[in-house]
Amino acid sequence: MNKPLLAALAALLITGAGAAPAVAATPDTEAAPAIQAVDFAGTVALSNCSGSVIRMPDSADDDPALVLSNGHCLESGFPEPGEVIVDQPSTRSFGLLNSAGTRVATLRASKIAYSTMTDTDVAVYQLTRTYAQIRGSYGIDALTLNDTRPTAGTAISVVSGYWKRIYTCSIDGFAHRLKEGDWTWKDSVRYTSACNTIGGTSGSPVVDRSTGRVVAVNNTGNEDGQRCTLNNPCEVDANGNVTVRQGINYAQQTYQLAACFGLDNKLDLYASGCTLPKP
C-alpha cells in the first residue's frame, strides 16, 4: 500500500516531493482527446491518507455526500482478507480543499457506508452534510464517479489532498490480479512511470483528464522490487505467471461502485449490476 506517513516523510525530505505538482507530459496532439484542467476542488485530506468528495452519476443534490478513500486508510486499521464493512458508525473528519489546495472546511462522517480490501481497496464514508449544503457553504462541487471501465492510454491525474500534489500520467494497462501480502485485488489500474505516488497519496482520486470524472482510487506501488510482499505488490496473470515492476504504482477501479449506490445514496449490495464483495 502507499503507506500512510513515515516513509512518505522520508521521501519528502530526500526528494522534495510535494513542493509542486508534477509537470504534465506533452500529449500526442493528433490522438489525444481534449484535456481538462484538474485541480484540488473536492479533494480531502484525512489524518493519514487522501480522498475526495464523490457523487454517483445519479446522485441528487439533497443526498448525503460521500467521501472515497482506501480500505487500508480506515481509522480502525486494515480490513482482513475476506472482510467487508457495511454501515459502521464513524465520526471521522476530512479537510475539504478548494481548487488552489487551501483547506476551507472540516467535513465529518456519519458512517462508513462500505469498505473492504478484498478484490478492491476501497472505503466510502457517508457525511453529515448534503452536496447542496457543501456547495452552498463553500462553492465546491463533488467529483462525479464514472460508471464505465476506463481504457489503457487514458490520460489521468492522481490528486492527493494530503500532500496537495497532482501527479499526471496515463493508464499503462491493467493487472489481472494484484497481490500484496495477504490481499489480492482484481483488474487493477497500472500507471505509467510518471505517477510516482508516495505514502499519504493512498485514497487519492484518479481523474480522467478528458472527462473530469473519477475512474479509480490510488492505493499502492512496488517500492523495493520484492515479490508480492507488503508495499511490494506483484502482478499475477490469468495463467498464474508473476511479474514484479519496481517503482510502478497502481489504483483500484471505481466504476463498480455506481451500481451499488441507489436512491438517496443508499448502499444496496444486491442491486442489479452490483459486483462488490458482500459481508
mmCIF file of C-alpha atoms in Angstrom:
data_model
loop_
_atom_site.group_PDB
_atom_site.id
_atom_site.type_symbol
_atom_site.label_atom_id
_atom_site.label_comp_id
_atom_site.label_asym_id
_atom_site.label_seq_id
_atom_site.Cartn_x
_atom_site.Cartn_y
_atom_site.Cartn_z
ATOM 1 C CA MET A 1 0.000 0.000 0.000
ATOM 2 C CA ASN A 2 1.039 3.638 -0.403
ATOM 3 C CA LYS A 3 1.585 3.575 3.328
ATOM 4 C CA PRO A 4 0.485 6.497 5.486
ATOM 5 C CA LEU A 5 3.242 8.754 6.807
ATOM 6 C CA LEU A 6 6.723 7.828 7.986
ATOM 7 C CA ALA A 7 8.195 6.556 4.731
ATOM 8 C CA ALA A 8 6.478 9.361 2.880
ATOM 9 C CA LEU A 9 8.023 11.987 5.131
ATOM 10 C CA ALA A 10 11.438 10.494 4.482
ATOM 11 C CA ALA A 11 10.806 10.604 0.754
ATOM 12 C CA LEU A 12 9.692 14.220 1.032
ATOM 13 C CA LEU A 13 12.904 15.235 2.772
ATOM 14 C CA ILE A 14 15.053 13.413 0.246
ATOM 15 C CA THR A 15 13.310 14.365 -2.980
ATOM 16 C CA GLY A 16 11.310 17.486 -2.178
ATOM 17 C CA ALA A 17 8.121 15.668 -3.168
ATOM 18 C CA GLY A 18 5.055 17.780 -2.586
ATOM 19 C CA ALA A 19 6.788 21.082 -3.309
ATOM 20 C CA ALA A 20 4.942 21.464 -6.599
ATOM 21 C CA PRO A 21 2.612 19.456 -8.814
ATOM 22 C CA ALA A 22 4.222 17.078 -11.256
ATOM 23 C CA VAL A 23 4.677 18.501 -14.746
ATOM 24 C CA ALA A 24 2.197 17.126 -17.258
ATOM 25 C CA ALA A 25 3.565 15.024 -20.090
ATOM 26 C CA THR A 26 3.263 16.527 -23.542
ATOM 27 C CA PRO A 27 0.284 14.837 -25.228
ATOM 28 C CA ASP A 28 0.142 13.441 -28.725
ATOM 29 C CA THR A 29 -1.805 16.290 -30.301
ATOM 30 C CA GLU A 30 -3.136 14.121 -33.135
ATOM 31 C CA ALA A 31 -4.574 11.341 -30.982
ATOM 32 C CA ALA A 32 -5.243 12.863 -27.557
ATOM 33 C CA PRO A 33 -8.771 13.972 -26.596
ATOM 34 C CA ALA A 34 -9.371 17.429 -25.193
ATOM 35 C CA ILE A 35 -7.715 17.751 -21.788
ATOM 36 C CA GLN A 36 -9.462 19.426 -18.869
ATOM 37 C CA ALA A 37 -7.707 21.281 -16.103
ATOM 38 C CA VAL A 38 -7.587 19.204 -12.922
ATOM 39 C CA ASP A 39 -7.294 20.930 -9.536
ATOM 40 C CA PHE A 40 -7.850 20.177 -5.846
ATOM 41 C CA ALA A 41 -11.503 21.232 -5.560
ATOM 42 C CA GLY A 42 -13.498 18.489 -3.865
ATOM 43 C CA THR A 43 -10.482 16.535 -2.651
ATOM 44 C CA VAL A 44 -9.959 15.946 1.072
ATOM 45 C CA ALA A 45 -7.106 15.302 3.464
ATOM 46 C CA LEU A 46 -7.505 12.518 6.015
ATOM 47 C CA SER A 47 -5.342 12.080 9.101
ATOM 48 C CA ASN A 48 -3.061 9.695 7.209
ATOM 49 C CA CYS A 49 -4.303 9.497 3.603
ATOM 50 C CA SER A 50 -6.044 11.327 0.772
ATOM 51 C CA GLY A 51 -9.606 11.170 -0.524
ATOM 52 C CA SER A 52 -12.357 13.022 -2.354
ATOM 53 C CA VAL A 53 -15.997 14.006 -2.035
ATOM 54 C CA ILE A 54 -17.731 11.969 -4.738
ATOM 55 C CA ARG A 55 -21.187 11.619 -6.198
ATOM 56 C CA MET A 56 -22.640 8.855 -8.311
ATOM 57 C CA PRO A 57 -23.884 9.758 -11.804
ATOM 58 C CA ASP A 58 -27.483 9.675 -10.491
ATOM 59 C CA SER A 59 -26.906 11.273 -7.081
ATOM 60 C CA ALA A 60 -29.232 14.144 -6.165
ATOM 61 C CA ASP A 61 -28.135 17.440 -4.629
ATOM 62 C CA ASP A 62 -30.044 16.674 -1.418
ATOM 63 C CA ASP A 63 -28.404 13.265 -0.968
ATOM 64 C CA PRO A 64 -25.898 12.874 1.879
ATOM 65 C CA ALA A 65 -22.448 13.399 0.375
ATOM 66 C CA LEU A 66 -19.918 10.572 0.140
ATOM 67 C CA VAL A 67 -16.136 10.508 0.585
ATOM 68 C CA LEU A 68 -13.994 7.980 -1.299
ATOM 69 C CA SER A 69 -10.669 6.667 0.026
ATOM 70 C CA ASN A 70 -8.925 3.299 0.517
ATOM 71 C CA GLY A 71 -9.916 0.415 2.746
ATOM 72 C CA HIS A 72 -6.387 0.433 4.143
ATOM 73 C CA CYS A 73 -6.917 4.054 5.252
ATOM 74 C CA LEU A 74 -9.682 3.188 7.736
ATOM 75 C CA GLU A 75 -9.239 4.642 11.226
ATOM 76 C CA SER A 76 -9.640 1.097 12.597
ATOM 77 C CA GLY A 77 -6.783 -0.340 10.510
ATOM 78 C CA PHE A 78 -6.603 -2.725 7.564
ATOM 79 C CA PRO A 79 -9.657 -4.937 6.963
ATOM 80 C CA GLU A 80 -8.742 -8.613 6.956
ATOM 81 C CA PRO A 81 -8.836 -10.607 3.691
ATOM 82 C CA GLY A 82 -12.473 -11.507 3.083
ATOM 83 C CA GLU A 83 -13.752 -8.829 5.482
ATOM 84 C CA VAL A 84 -16.437 -6.412 4.256
ATOM 85 C CA ILE A 85 -17.557 -3.493 6.429
ATOM 86 C CA VAL A 86 -21.043 -2.039 5.886
ATOM 87 C CA ASP A 87 -22.918 0.755 7.699
ATOM 88 C CA GLN A 88 -20.439 1.100 10.550
ATOM 89 C CA PRO A 89 -20.783 4.309 12.614
ATOM 90 C CA SER A 90 -17.915 6.783 12.195
ATOM 91 C CA THR A 91 -17.227 10.390 13.154
ATOM 92 C CA ARG A 92 -14.053 10.723 11.110
ATOM 93 C CA SER A 93 -13.173 14.219 9.912
ATOM 94 C CA PHE A 94 -11.932 15.302 6.478
ATOM 95 C CA GLY A 95 -10.254 18.553 5.456
ATOM 96 C CA LEU A 96 -12.040 19.879 2.348
ATOM 97 C CA LEU A 97 -9.825 21.629 -0.198
ATOM 98 C CA ASN A 98 -10.679 24.290 -2.780
ATOM 99 C CA SER A 99 -9.219 24.489 -6.275
ATOM 100 C CA ALA A 100 -5.974 26.054 -5.016
ATOM 101 C CA GLY A 101 -5.459 23.341 -2.408
ATOM 102 C CA THR A 102 -6.434 25.539 0.539
ATOM 103 C CA ARG A 103 -8.336 23.837 3.335
ATOM 104 C CA VAL A 104 -11.701 25.593 3.596
ATOM 105 C CA ALA A 105 -13.729 23.347 5.877
ATOM 106 C CA THR A 106 -13.831 20.251 8.035
ATOM 107 C CA LEU A 107 -16.402 17.676 6.953
ATOM 108 C CA ARG A 108 -17.491 14.848 9.221
ATOM 109 C CA ALA A 109 -18.630 11.295 8.565
ATOM 110 C CA SER A 110 -21.776 9.764 9.962
ATOM 111 C CA LYS A 111 -20.751 6.247 8.985
ATOM 112 C CA ILE A 112 -18.563 4.007 6.860
ATOM 113 C CA ALA A 113 -21.056 3.052 4.175
ATOM 114 C CA TYR A 114 -18.793 0.397 2.637
ATOM 115 C CA SER A 115 -15.202 -0.749 2.918
ATOM 116 C CA THR A 116 -13.101 -3.754 2.017
ATOM 117 C CA MET A 117 -9.626 -4.800 0.924
ATOM 118 C CA THR A 118 -10.928 -7.909 -0.845
ATOM 119 C CA ASP A 119 -10.951 -7.745 -4.693
ATOM 120 C CA THR A 120 -10.518 -3.973 -4.348
ATOM 121 C CA ASP A 121 -9.170 -1.493 -1.788
ATOM 122 C CA VAL A 122 -11.929 0.993 -1.096
ATOM 123 C CA ALA A 123 -13.680 2.913 1.655
ATOM 124 C CA VAL A 124 -16.809 5.014 1.138
ATOM 125 C CA TYR A 125 -17.856 7.261 4.010
ATOM 126 C CA GLN A 126 -21.253 8.951 4.257
ATOM 127 C CA LEU A 127 -21.090 12.533 5.516
ATOM 128 C CA THR A 128 -23.399 14.509 7.778
ATOM 129 C CA ARG A 129 -23.948 17.131 5.043
ATOM 130 C CA THR A 130 -25.535 17.012 1.591
ATOM 131 C CA TYR A 131 -23.949 18.004 -1.705
ATOM 132 C CA ALA A 132 -26.157 21.110 -1.787
ATOM 133 C CA GLN A 133 -25.059 22.135 1.706
ATOM 134 C CA ILE A 134 -21.375 21.756 0.835
ATOM 135 C CA ARG A 135 -21.779 23.712 -2.390
ATOM 136 C CA GLY A 136 -23.853 26.399 -0.709
ATOM 137 C CA SER A 137 -21.337 26.912 2.100
ATOM 138 C CA TYR A 138 -18.056 26.581 0.196
ATOM 139 C CA GLY A 139 -18.844 26.758 -3.534
ATOM 140 C CA ILE A 140 -17.297 23.328 -4.078
ATOM 141 C CA ASP A 141 -18.860 20.516 -6.107
ATOM 142 C CA ALA A 142 -18.257 16.826 -5.588
ATOM 143 C CA LEU A 143 -16.291 14.844 -8.160
ATOM 144 C CA THR A 144 -18.509 12.575 -10.248
ATOM 145 C CA LEU A 145 -17.703 8.881 -10.402
ATOM 146 C CA ASN A 146 -17.573 7.394 -13.882
ATOM 147 C CA ASP A 147 -19.771 4.297 -14.279
ATOM 148 C CA THR A 148 -17.823 2.620 -17.094
ATOM 149 C CA ARG A 149 -14.466 0.863 -17.083
ATOM 150 C CA PRO A 150 -11.517 3.052 -18.154
ATOM 151 C CA THR A 151 -9.231 2.085 -21.032
ATOM 152 C CA ALA A 152 -5.477 1.797 -21.444
ATOM 153 C CA GLY A 153 -3.880 5.007 -22.655
ATOM 154 C CA THR A 154 -6.327 7.270 -20.803
ATOM 155 C CA ALA A 155 -4.673 10.494 -19.603
ATOM 156 C CA ILE A 156 -5.153 10.743 -15.831
ATOM 157 C CA SER A 157 -4.320 12.872 -12.819
ATOM 158 C CA VAL A 158 -3.867 11.458 -9.316
ATOM 159 C CA VAL A 159 -4.863 14.247 -6.928
ATOM 160 C CA SER A 160 -3.521 13.985 -3.370
ATOM 161 C CA GLY A 161 -5.350 16.107 -0.824
ATOM 162 C CA TYR A 162 -2.900 15.057 1.890
ATOM 163 C CA TRP A 163 0.213 16.325 0.080
ATOM 164 C CA LYS A 164 -1.604 18.909 -2.085
ATOM 165 C CA ARG A 165 0.153 17.404 -5.079
ATOM 166 C CA ILE A 166 -1.120 16.333 -8.503
ATOM 167 C CA TYR A 167 0.581 13.506 -10.396
ATOM 168 C CA THR A 168 -0.012 13.364 -14.145
ATOM 169 C CA CYS A 169 0.446 10.275 -16.317
ATOM 170 C CA SER A 170 -1.576 7.704 -18.273
ATOM 171 C CA ILE A 171 -3.119 4.305 -17.649
ATOM 172 C CA ASP A 172 -0.431 1.893 -18.831
ATOM 173 C CA GLY A 173 -2.661 -1.171 -18.576
ATOM 174 C CA PHE A 174 -4.354 -3.475 -16.097
ATOM 175 C CA ALA A 175 -3.190 -6.212 -13.733
ATOM 176 C CA HIS A 176 -5.416 -9.294 -13.877
ATOM 177 C CA ARG A 177 -4.641 -9.823 -10.202
ATOM 178 C CA LEU A 178 -2.510 -7.639 -7.952
ATOM 179 C CA LYS A 179 -1.209 -9.427 -4.856
ATOM 180 C CA GLU A 180 0.281 -7.656 -1.843
ATOM 181 C CA GLY A 181 0.900 -9.595 1.322
ATOM 182 C CA ASP A 182 -2.355 -11.296 2.305
ATOM 183 C CA TRP A 183 -4.532 -9.201 -0.036
ATOM 184 C CA THR A 184 -5.445 -9.726 -3.692
ATOM 185 C CA TRP A 185 -7.138 -7.145 -5.930
ATOM 186 C CA LYS A 186 -8.772 -7.690 -9.310
ATOM 187 C CA ASP A 187 -8.305 -5.789 -12.586
ATOM 188 C CA SER A 188 -6.107 -3.102 -11.037
ATOM 189 C CA VAL A 189 -5.042 0.021 -12.927
ATOM 190 C CA ARG A 190 -1.312 0.239 -13.650
ATOM 191 C CA TYR A 191 0.135 3.747 -14.133
ATOM 192 C CA THR A 192 2.898 4.799 -16.455
ATOM 193 C CA SER A 193 6.046 5.664 -14.505
ATOM 194 C CA ALA A 194 5.357 9.426 -14.281
ATOM 195 C CA CYS A 195 2.828 8.823 -11.480
ATOM 196 C CA ASN A 196 5.414 8.050 -8.806
ATOM 197 C CA THR A 197 2.993 8.289 -5.888
ATOM 198 C CA ILE A 198 4.213 8.078 -2.284
ATOM 199 C CA GLY A 199 2.827 7.345 1.183
ATOM 200 C CA GLY A 200 -0.038 9.676 2.053
ATOM 201 C CA THR A 201 -1.382 9.606 -1.518
ATOM 202 C CA SER A 202 -3.417 6.497 -0.696
ATOM 203 C CA GLY A 203 -7.079 7.159 -1.413
ATOM 204 C CA SER A 204 -6.425 9.911 -3.957
ATOM 205 C CA PRO A 205 -8.989 10.114 -6.760
ATOM 206 C CA VAL A 206 -7.711 9.122 -10.197
ATOM 207 C CA VAL A 207 -9.326 11.585 -12.592
ATOM 208 C CA ASP A 208 -9.820 11.027 -16.324
ATOM 209 C CA ARG A 209 -8.444 14.257 -17.775
ATOM 210 C CA SER A 210 -10.778 14.154 -20.801
ATOM 211 C CA THR A 211 -13.995 13.917 -18.739
ATOM 212 C CA GLY A 212 -13.055 15.187 -15.283
ATOM 213 C CA ARG A 213 -14.621 12.069 -13.757
ATOM 214 C CA VAL A 214 -13.129 9.698 -11.194
ATOM 215 C CA VAL A 215 -12.178 6.318 -12.672
ATOM 216 C CA ALA A 216 -10.102 4.793 -9.865
ATOM 217 C CA VAL A 217 -8.692 5.275 -6.377
ATOM 218 C CA ASN A 218 -4.918 5.295 -5.865
ATOM 219 C CA ASN A 219 -3.683 2.591 -3.498
ATOM 220 C CA THR A 220 -0.222 1.049 -3.848
ATOM 221 C CA GLY A 221 3.126 0.666 -5.600
ATOM 222 C CA ASN A 222 6.140 -1.636 -5.661
ATOM 223 C CA GLU A 223 8.806 0.186 -3.670
ATOM 224 C CA ASP A 224 11.744 -2.225 -3.351
ATOM 225 C CA GLY A 225 11.365 -4.781 -6.139
ATOM 226 C CA GLN A 226 10.291 -7.518 -3.750
ATOM 227 C CA ARG A 227 7.749 -10.118 -4.827
ATOM 228 C CA CYS A 228 4.173 -9.905 -3.512
ATOM 229 C CA THR A 229 5.126 -8.521 -0.073
ATOM 230 C CA LEU A 230 3.686 -5.571 1.852
ATOM 231 C CA ASN A 231 4.425 -2.366 -0.114
ATOM 232 C CA ASN A 232 5.719 -4.527 -2.982
ATOM 233 C CA PRO A 233 2.710 -5.802 -4.930
ATOM 234 C CA CYS A 234 3.179 -8.211 -7.793
ATOM 235 C CA GLU A 235 1.032 -8.808 -10.864
ATOM 236 C CA VAL A 236 -0.401 -12.294 -11.440
ATOM 237 C CA ASP A 237 -1.811 -13.069 -14.878
ATOM 238 C CA ALA A 238 -4.628 -15.473 -15.749
ATOM 239 C CA ASN A 239 -2.108 -18.326 -16.063
ATOM 240 C CA GLY A 240 -0.531 -17.669 -12.681
ATOM 241 C CA ASN A 241 2.618 -16.011 -14.030
ATOM 242 C CA VAL A 242 4.047 -13.383 -11.658
ATOM 243 C CA THR A 243 5.542 -10.055 -12.764
ATOM 244 C CA VAL A 244 7.292 -7.577 -10.464
ATOM 245 C CA ARG A 245 7.537 -3.950 -11.609
ATOM 246 C CA GLN A 246 9.682 -1.980 -9.174
ATOM 247 C CA GLY A 247 8.766 1.710 -8.979
ATOM 248 C CA ILE A 248 5.394 1.239 -10.682
ATOM 249 C CA ASN A 249 2.201 2.297 -8.912
ATOM 250 C CA TYR A 250 -1.402 1.142 -9.047
ATOM 251 C CA ALA A 251 -5.024 2.064 -8.397
ATOM 252 C CA GLN A 252 -8.321 0.229 -7.999
ATOM 253 C CA GLN A 253 -11.129 0.865 -10.454
ATOM 254 C CA THR A 254 -14.260 2.525 -9.058
ATOM 255 C CA TYR A 255 -16.900 2.199 -11.796
ATOM 256 C CA GLN A 256 -18.344 -0.810 -9.907
ATOM 257 C CA LEU A 257 -19.478 1.445 -7.057
ATOM 258 C CA ALA A 258 -22.074 3.260 -9.158
ATOM 259 C CA ALA A 259 -24.305 0.187 -9.494
ATOM 260 C CA CYS A 260 -24.304 -0.372 -5.724
ATOM 261 C CA PHE A 261 -25.486 3.043 -4.518
ATOM 262 C CA GLY A 262 -29.070 3.935 -5.382
ATOM 263 C CA LEU A 263 -31.759 6.372 -4.274
ATOM 264 C CA ASP A 264 -30.556 8.753 -1.531
ATOM 265 C CA ASN A 265 -27.043 7.325 -1.982
ATOM 266 C CA LYS A 266 -28.077 4.209 -0.075
ATOM 267 C CA LEU A 267 -25.880 1.154 -0.470
ATOM 268 C CA ASP A 268 -27.582 -1.912 -1.964
ATOM 269 C CA LEU A 269 -25.125 -4.751 -2.493
ATOM 270 C CA TYR A 270 -27.885 -6.830 -4.089
ATOM 271 C CA ALA A 271 -28.863 -4.250 -6.688
ATOM 272 C CA SER A 272 -28.729 -5.273 -10.344
ATOM 273 C CA GLY A 273 -25.156 -4.972 -11.619
ATOM 274 C CA CYS A 274 -23.552 -4.618 -8.186
ATOM 275 C CA THR A 275 -20.490 -6.877 -8.068
ATOM 276 C CA LEU A 276 -18.765 -5.597 -4.930
ATOM 277 C CA PRO A 277 -17.825 -8.233 -2.334
ATOM 278 C CA LYS A 278 -20.530 -8.816 0.256
ATOM 279 C CA PRO A 279 -20.228 -9.464 4.008
#
